[in-house]
Tab-separated table of C-alpha atoms and ligand atoms in Angstrom:
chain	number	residue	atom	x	y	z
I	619	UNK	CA	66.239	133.876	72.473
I	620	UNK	CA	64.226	132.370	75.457
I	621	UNK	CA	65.063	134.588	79.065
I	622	UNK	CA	66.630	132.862	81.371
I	623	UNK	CA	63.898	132.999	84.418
I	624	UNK	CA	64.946	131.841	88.021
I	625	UNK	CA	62.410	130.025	90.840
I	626	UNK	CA	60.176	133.001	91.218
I	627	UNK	CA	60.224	133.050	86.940
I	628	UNK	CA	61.725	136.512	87.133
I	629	UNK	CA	63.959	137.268	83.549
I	630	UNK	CA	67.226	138.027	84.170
I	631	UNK	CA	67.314	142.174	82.380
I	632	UNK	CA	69.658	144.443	84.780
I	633	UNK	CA	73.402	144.174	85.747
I	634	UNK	CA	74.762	146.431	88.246
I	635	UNK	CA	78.272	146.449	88.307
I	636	UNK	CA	80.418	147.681	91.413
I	637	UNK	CA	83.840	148.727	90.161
I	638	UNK	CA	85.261	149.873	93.274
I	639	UNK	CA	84.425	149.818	96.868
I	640	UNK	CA	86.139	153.221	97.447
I	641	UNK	CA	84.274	156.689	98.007
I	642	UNK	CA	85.378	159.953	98.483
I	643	UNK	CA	82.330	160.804	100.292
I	644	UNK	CA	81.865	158.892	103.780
I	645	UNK	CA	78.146	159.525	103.868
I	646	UNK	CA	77.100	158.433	107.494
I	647	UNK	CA	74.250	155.932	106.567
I	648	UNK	CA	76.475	154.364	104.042
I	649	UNK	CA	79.876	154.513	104.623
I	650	UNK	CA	80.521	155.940	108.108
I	651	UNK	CA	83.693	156.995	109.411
I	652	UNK	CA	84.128	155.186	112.147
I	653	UNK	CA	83.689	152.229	109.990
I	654	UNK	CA	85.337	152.853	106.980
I	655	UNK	CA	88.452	154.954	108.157
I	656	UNK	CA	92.008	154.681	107.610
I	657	UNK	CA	92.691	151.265	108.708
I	658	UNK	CA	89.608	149.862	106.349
I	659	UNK	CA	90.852	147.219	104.149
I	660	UNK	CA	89.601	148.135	100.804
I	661	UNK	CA	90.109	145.668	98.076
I	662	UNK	CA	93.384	145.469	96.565
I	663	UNK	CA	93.829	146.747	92.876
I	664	UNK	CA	94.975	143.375	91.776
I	665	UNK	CA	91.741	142.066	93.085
I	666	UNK	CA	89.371	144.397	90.781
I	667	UNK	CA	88.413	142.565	87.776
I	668	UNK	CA	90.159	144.790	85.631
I	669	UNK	CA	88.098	146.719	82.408
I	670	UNK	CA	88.777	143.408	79.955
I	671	UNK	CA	87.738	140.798	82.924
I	672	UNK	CA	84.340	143.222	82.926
I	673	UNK	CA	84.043	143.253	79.677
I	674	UNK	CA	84.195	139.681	78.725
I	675	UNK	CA	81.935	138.858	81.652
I	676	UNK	CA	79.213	141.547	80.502
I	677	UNK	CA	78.947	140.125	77.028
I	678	UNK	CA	78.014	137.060	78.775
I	679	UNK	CA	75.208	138.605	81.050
I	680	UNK	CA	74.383	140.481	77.740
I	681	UNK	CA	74.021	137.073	75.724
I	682	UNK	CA	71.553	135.987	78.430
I	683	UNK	CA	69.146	138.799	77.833
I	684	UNK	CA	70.888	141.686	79.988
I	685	UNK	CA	69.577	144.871	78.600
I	686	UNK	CA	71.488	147.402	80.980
I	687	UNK	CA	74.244	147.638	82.452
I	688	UNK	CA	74.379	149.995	86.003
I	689	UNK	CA	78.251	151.574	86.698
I	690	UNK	CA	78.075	151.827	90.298
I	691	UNK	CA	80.525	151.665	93.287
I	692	UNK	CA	81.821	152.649	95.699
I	693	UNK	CA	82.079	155.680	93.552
I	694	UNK	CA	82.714	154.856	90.063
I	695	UNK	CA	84.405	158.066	88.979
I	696	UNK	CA	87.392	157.485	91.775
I	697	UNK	CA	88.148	154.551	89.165
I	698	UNK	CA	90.821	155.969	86.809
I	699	UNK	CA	90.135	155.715	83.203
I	700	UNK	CA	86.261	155.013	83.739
I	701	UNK	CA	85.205	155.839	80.528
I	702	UNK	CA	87.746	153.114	78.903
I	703	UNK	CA	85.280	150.587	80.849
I	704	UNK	CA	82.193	152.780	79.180
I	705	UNK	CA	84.189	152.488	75.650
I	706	UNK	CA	84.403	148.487	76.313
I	707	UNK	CA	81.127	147.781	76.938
I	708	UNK	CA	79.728	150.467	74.300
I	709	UNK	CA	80.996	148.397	71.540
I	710	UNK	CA	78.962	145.114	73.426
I	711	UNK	CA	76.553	143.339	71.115
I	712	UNK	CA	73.127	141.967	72.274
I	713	UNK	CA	71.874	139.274	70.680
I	714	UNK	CA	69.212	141.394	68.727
I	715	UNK	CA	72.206	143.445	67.106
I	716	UNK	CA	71.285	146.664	69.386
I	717	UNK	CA	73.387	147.798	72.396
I	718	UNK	CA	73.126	147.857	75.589
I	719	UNK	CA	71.661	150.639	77.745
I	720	UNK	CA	74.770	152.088	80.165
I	721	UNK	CA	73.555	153.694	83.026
I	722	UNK	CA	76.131	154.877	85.936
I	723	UNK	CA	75.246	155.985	89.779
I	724	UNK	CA	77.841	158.961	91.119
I	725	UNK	CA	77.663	160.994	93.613
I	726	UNK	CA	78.403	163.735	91.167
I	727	UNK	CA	81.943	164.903	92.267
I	728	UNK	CA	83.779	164.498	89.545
I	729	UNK	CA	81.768	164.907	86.706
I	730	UNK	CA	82.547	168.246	85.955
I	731	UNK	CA	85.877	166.617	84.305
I	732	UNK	CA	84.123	163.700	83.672
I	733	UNK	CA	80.680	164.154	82.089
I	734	UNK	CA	82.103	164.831	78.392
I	735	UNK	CA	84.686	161.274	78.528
I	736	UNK	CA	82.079	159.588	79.647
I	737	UNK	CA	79.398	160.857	77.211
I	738	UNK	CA	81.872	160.555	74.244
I	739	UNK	CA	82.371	156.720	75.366
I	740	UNK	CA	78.885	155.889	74.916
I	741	UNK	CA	77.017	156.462	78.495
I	742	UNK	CA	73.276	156.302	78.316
I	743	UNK	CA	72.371	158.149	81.095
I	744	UNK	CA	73.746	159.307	84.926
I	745	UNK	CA	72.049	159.070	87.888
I	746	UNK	CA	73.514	161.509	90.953
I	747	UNK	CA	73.111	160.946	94.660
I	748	UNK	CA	72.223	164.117	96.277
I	749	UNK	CA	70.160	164.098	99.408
I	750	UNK	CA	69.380	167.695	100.466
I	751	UNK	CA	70.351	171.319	98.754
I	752	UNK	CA	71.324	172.683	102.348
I	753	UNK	CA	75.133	173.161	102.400
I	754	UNK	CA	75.469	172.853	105.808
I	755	UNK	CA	73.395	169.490	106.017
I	756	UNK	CA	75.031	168.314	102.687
I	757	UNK	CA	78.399	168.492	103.793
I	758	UNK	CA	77.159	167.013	107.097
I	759	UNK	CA	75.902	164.271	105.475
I	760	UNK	CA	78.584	163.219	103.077
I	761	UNK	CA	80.768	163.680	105.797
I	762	UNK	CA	83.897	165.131	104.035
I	763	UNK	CA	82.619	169.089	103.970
I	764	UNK	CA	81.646	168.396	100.329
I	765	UNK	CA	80.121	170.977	99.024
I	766	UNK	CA	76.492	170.939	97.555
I	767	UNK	CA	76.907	173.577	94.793
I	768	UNK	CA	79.679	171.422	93.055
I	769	UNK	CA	77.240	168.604	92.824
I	770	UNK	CA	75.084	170.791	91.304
I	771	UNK	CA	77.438	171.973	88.993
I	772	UNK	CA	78.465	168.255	88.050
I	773	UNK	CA	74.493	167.622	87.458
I	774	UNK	CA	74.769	170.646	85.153
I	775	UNK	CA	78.076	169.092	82.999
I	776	UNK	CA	76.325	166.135	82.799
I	777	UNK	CA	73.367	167.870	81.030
I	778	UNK	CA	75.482	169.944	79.216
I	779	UNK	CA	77.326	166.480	77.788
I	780	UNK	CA	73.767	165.225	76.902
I	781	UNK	CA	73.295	162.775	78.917
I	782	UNK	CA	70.085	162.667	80.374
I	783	UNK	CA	70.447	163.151	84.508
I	784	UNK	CA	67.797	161.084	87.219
I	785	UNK	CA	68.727	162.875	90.921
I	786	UNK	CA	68.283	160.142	93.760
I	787	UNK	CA	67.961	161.483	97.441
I	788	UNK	CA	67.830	158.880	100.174
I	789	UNK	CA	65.698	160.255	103.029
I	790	UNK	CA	66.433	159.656	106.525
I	791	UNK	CA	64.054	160.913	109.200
I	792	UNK	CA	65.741	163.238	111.769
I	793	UNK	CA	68.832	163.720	109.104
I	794	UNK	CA	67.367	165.140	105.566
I	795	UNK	CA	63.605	164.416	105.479
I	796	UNK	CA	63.548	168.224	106.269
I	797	UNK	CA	65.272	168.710	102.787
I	798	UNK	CA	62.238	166.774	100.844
I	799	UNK	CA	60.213	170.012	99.120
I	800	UNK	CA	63.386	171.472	98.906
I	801	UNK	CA	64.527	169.273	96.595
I	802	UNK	CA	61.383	169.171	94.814
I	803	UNK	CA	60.776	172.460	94.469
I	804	UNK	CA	64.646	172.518	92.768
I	805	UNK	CA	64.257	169.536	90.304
I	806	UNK	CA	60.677	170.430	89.442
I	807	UNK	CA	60.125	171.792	85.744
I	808	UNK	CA	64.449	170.917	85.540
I	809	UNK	CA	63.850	167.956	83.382
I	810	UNK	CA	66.242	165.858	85.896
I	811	UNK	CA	63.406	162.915	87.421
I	812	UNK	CA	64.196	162.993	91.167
I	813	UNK	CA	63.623	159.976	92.817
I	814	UNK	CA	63.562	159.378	96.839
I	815	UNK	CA	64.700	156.423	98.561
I	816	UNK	CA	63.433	155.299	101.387
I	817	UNK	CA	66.564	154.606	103.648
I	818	UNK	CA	67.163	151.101	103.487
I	819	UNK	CA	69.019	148.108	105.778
I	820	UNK	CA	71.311	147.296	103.132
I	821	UNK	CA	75.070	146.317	104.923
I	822	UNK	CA	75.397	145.877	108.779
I	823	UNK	CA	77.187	149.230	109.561
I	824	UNK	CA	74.966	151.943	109.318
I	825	UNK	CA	72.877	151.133	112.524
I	826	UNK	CA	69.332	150.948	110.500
I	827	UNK	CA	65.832	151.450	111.825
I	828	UNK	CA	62.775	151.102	110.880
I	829	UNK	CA	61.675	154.429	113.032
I	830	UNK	CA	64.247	156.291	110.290
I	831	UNK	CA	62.440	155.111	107.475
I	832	UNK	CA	60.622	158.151	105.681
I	833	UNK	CA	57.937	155.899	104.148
I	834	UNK	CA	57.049	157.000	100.055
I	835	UNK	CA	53.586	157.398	101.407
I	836	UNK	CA	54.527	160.117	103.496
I	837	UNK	CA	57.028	161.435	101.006
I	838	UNK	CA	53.981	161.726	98.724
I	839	UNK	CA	51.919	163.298	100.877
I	840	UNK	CA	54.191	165.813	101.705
I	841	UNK	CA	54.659	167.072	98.579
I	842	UNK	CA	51.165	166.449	96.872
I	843	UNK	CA	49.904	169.026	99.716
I	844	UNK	CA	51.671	171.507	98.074
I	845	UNK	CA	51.776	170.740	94.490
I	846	UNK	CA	49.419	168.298	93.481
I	847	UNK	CA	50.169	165.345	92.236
I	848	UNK	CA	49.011	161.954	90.312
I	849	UNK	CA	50.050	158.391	90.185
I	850	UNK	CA	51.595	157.325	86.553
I	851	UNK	CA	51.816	153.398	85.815
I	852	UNK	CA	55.303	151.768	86.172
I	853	UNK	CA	56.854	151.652	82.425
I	854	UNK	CA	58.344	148.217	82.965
I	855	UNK	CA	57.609	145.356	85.597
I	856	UNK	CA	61.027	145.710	86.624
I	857	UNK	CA	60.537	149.440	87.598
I	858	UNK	CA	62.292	150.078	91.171
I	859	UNK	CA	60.560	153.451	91.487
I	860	UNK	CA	56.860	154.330	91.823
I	861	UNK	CA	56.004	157.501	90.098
I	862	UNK	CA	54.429	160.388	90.092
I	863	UNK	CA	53.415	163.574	87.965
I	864	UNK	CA	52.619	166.567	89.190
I	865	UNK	CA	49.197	168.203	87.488
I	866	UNK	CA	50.640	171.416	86.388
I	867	UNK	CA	52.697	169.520	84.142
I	868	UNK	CA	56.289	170.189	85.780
I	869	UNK	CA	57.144	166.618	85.742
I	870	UNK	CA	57.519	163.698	87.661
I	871	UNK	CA	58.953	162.258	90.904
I	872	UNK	CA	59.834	158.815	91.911
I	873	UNK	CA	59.883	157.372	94.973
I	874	UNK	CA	61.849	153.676	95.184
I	875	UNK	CA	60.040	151.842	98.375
I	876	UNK	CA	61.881	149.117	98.834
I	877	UNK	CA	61.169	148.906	102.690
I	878	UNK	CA	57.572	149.577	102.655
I	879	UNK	CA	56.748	148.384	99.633
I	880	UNK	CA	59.173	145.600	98.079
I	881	UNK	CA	59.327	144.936	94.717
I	882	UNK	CA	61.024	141.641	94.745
I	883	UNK	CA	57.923	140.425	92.884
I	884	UNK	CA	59.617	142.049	89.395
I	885	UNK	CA	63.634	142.087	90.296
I	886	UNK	CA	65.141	141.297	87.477
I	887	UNK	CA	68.839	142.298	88.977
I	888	UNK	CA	71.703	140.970	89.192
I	889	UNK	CA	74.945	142.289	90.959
I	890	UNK	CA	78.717	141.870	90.450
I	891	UNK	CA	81.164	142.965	92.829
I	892	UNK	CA	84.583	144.920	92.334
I	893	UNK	CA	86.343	141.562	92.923
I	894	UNK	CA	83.838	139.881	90.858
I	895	UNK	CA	81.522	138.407	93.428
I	896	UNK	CA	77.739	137.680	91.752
I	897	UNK	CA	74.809	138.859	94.159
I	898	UNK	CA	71.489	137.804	93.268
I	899	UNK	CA	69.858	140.357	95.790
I	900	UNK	CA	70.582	143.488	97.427
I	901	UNK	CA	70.505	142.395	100.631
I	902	UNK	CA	72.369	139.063	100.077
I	903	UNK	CA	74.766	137.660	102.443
I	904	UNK	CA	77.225	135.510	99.959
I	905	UNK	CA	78.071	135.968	96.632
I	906	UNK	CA	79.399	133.398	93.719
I	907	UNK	CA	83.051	134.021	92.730
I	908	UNK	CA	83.138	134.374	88.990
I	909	UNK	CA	86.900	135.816	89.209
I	910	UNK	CA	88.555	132.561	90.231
I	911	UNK	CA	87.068	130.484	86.628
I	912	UNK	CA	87.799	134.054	84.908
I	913	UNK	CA	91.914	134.034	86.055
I	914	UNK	CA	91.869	130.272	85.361
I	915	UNK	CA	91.171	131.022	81.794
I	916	UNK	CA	87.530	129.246	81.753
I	917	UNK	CA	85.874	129.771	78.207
I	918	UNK	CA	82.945	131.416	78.067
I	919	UNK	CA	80.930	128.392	77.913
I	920	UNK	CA	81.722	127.398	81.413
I	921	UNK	CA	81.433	130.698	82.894
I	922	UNK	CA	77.946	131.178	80.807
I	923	UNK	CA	76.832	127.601	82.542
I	924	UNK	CA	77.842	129.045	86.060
I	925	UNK	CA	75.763	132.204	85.310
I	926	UNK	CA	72.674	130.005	84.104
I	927	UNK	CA	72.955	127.586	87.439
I	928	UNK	CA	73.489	130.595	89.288
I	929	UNK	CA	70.244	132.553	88.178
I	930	UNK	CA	68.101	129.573	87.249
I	931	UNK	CA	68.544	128.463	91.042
I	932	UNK	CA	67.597	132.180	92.513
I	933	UNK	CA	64.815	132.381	95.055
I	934	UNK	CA	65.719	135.789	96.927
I	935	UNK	CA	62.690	138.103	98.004
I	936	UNK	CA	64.821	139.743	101.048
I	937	UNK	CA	62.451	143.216	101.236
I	938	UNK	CA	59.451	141.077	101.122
I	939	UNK	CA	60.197	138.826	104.022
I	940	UNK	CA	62.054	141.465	105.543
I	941	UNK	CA	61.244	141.267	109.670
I	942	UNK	CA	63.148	142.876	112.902
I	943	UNK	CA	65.737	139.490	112.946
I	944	UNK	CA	66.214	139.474	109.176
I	945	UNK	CA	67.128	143.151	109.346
I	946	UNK	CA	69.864	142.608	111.917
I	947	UNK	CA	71.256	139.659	109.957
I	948	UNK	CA	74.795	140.287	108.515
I	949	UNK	CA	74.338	141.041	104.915
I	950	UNK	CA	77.104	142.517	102.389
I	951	UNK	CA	77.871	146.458	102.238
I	952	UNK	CA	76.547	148.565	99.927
I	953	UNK	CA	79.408	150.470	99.299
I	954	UNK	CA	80.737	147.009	98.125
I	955	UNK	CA	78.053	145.272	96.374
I	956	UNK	CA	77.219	149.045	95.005
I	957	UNK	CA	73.965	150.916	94.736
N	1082	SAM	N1	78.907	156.614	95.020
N	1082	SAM	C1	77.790	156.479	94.158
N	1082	SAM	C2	76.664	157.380	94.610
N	1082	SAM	O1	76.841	158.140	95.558
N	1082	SAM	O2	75.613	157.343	93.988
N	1082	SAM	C3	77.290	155.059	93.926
N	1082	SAM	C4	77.216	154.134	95.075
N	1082	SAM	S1	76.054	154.566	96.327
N	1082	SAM	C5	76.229	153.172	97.402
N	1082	SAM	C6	74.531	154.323	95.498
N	1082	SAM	C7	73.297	154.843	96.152
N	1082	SAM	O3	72.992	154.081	97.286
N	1082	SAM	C8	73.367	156.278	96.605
N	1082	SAM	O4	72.275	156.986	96.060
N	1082	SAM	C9	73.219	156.166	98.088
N	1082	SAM	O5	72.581	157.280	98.631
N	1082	SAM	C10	72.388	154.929	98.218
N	1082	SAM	N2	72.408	154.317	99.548
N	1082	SAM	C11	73.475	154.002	100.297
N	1082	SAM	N3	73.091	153.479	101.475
N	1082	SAM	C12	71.743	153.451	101.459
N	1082	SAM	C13	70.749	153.031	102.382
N	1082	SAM	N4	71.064	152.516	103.569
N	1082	SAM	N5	69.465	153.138	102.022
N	1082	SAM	C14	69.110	153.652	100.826
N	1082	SAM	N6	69.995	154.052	99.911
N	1082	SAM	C15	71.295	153.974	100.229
C-alpha cells in the first residue's frame, strides 16, 4: 500500500480521536472554570458520532495507513460504555492483516472501575495526566478537590489490568514546575515512562505565555543534576517526546517540546472531533465536517476521497512558525479537539 503523504510529504500514521468534550476535572490551564462552567454549551449527545459512526470512519483512516488510534477527550472515561468503542475498533483490520495499536489519554479517575473493561476490550496501552504528587497542589490544579492518591490508585488498576501505563505531567512555571523531581523521583525504577509537557497555547482560554513555559531543557537539567541522565534516539520519526535514560538504569523520561522545540517536521497526526470535525494540527483553527457525508449515508468511497483531499492538501507546521500574534490567534480548544 503506498502512504498517503500531504505537502510537507509527512505519512498519514496517528488518529486521535476526541469522544467527548466533557471533563470532570476543570484543570485551570485547560478547562478553567470561569470558562467552562455551568452555562458552557457542551456538545449535544445527538451530535457525538456515536461508537458505529467511529468505527466505520476509523477503518477508513486505518485503510490509509493509520497504525494507532489515540482515545482522548474531554475525558474519555465520562463516555458511558467506553470500552464498547475499544471492542469496535479492536476487531479493525489493517490492510497488512494486523490490528491496530489503541492507545487512550485519561486523567485516571475512573479507571479503578475501568482499567479491567477496557483491557478485556482490547486497549493497547493508557496514558494518565497527572501533573504533581502534592495533594494540595493536585487538587488545586484540577480544580474539583480531586484527590491525587486516587489517580495513583487508577495508575495502579491499570497496571494491574496489564496494560502498560506512560504518566504525562504538563509543567507550568509558578503552578507545578515545583512538582518536577517529585514526580521523577516517584515514576523512576516504576516501569510507568513519565513524560513532561511543556505547557502549550493550544485553545484561546487558558491565558498562555511564553514566560510559563518550563522549557525541556530546563526540565532536563533539573533532573540530570540529581540523577544523571543520557539522551536515547527517538524510536520513530513521528516521536512527540524526546527521551531520556537515566545511567543507573532506572529508566527513562520524556519530555514532549512542542513550544521550544516543534516537531511539525515528523507529525504524522490527524484529529477527529466528538462531533466529527477532522483537524490536521493541534493548533488548527477549522476543521472538515466528516459527520454531515457520514448521516447522509455517503459510502465509504466518498468519505475515503474526502479524507485523501483532506490530508494530501495539508501544509500545517503551527509550533514551528509559532510567533507572539500567531499565539493569540483563535484556535480550537483542547478539551474539544482532545489531547
Ligand atoms: N482528560 C484526559 C486527560 O486528562 O488526559 C484527556 C484530555 S486532556 C486535554 C489531554 C492532555 O492534554 C492532558 O495531559 C493535559 O494535561 C494536556 N493539556 C491540556 N492543556 C494543555 C496545555 N495548554 N499545554 C500542554 N498540555 C495540555
Amino acid at each position: 500500500m503506498q502512504p498517503l503523504l500531504d505537502r510537507l510529504g509527512r505519512p498519514l500514521e496517528t488518529l486521535r480521536i476526541s469522544i467527548t468534550d466533557r471533563c470532570n476535572f476543570r484543570c485551570v490551564y485547560c478547562m478553567p472554570k470561569e470558562v467552562f462552567g455551568r452555562d458552557y454549551a457542551f456538545l449535544e449527545r445527538r451530535e457525538l458520532l456515536t461508537f458505529e459512526e467511529l468505527a466505520r470512519v476509523v477503518g477508513i483512516f486505518a485503510s490509509f495507513g493509520v497504525r494507532t488510534v489515540r482515545i482522548t477527550g474531554g475525558e474519555p472515561l465520562v463516555r458511558r460504555n467506553v470500552e464498547r468503542l475499544v471492542e469496535l475498533l479492536a476487531a479493525i483490520e489493517k490492510p497488512d492483516g494486523d490490528r491496530l495499536e489503541l492507545a487512550l489519554t485519561t486523567n485516571g479517575s475512573l479507571l479503578p472501575q475501568k482499567a479491567d473493561a477496557l483491557a478485556a476490550a482490547g486497549l493497547s496501552r493508557v496514558t494518565v495526566s497527572l501533573d504533581s504528587l502534592d495533594d494540595e497542589a493536585f487538587r488545586a490544579m484540577n480544580d474539583v478537590d480531586f484527590p491525587v492518591q486516587r489517580v495513583l490508585e487508577g495508575i495502579d488498576a491499570a497496571a494491574s489490568a496489564g496494560l502498560p501505563v506512560k504518566v504525562n505531567a504538563v509543567v507550568k512555571r509558578g503552578a507545578n514546575d515545583g512538582d518536577v523531581l517529585a514526580l521523577a523521583e516517584h515514576f523512576r525504577g516504576s516501569g510507568h515512562a513519565l513524560r513532561f509537557i511543556e505547557y502549550m497555547d493550544v485553545g484561546s482560554t487558558n491565558g498562555w505565555r511564553l514566560e510559563d513555559v518550563v522549557s525541556a531543557e530546563e526540565i532536563v537539567r533539573r533532573i540530570s543534576e540529581r540523577w544523571p541522565l543520557e539522551a536515547v534516539a527517538p524510536e520513530r520519526p513521528d516521536a512527540t517526546a524526546l527521551r531520556w535514560r537515566y545511567f543507573d538504569g532506572a529508566g527513562e523520561i520524556g519530555v514532549v517540546a512542542s513550544v521550544t522545540q516543534p516537531f511539525c517536521g515528523g507529525c504524522s497526526r490527524a484529529r477527529l472531533s466528538a462531533e466529527g470535525r477532522l483537524y490536521t494540527c493541534l493548533f488548527a483553527a477549522r476543521g472538515h465536517d466528516l459527520r454531515a457525508p457520514l448521516r447522509l449515508g455517503a459510502p465509504d468511497e466518498e468519505l475515503a476521497e474526502q479524507l485523501r483531499s483532506i490530508w494530501t492538501r495539508r501544509t500545517d507546521r503551527y509550533s514551528e512558525l509559532r510567533t507572539a500574534e500567531t499565539a493569540s490567534v483563535p484556535k480550537v480548544e483542547m478539551s474539544y479537539i482532545g489531547g
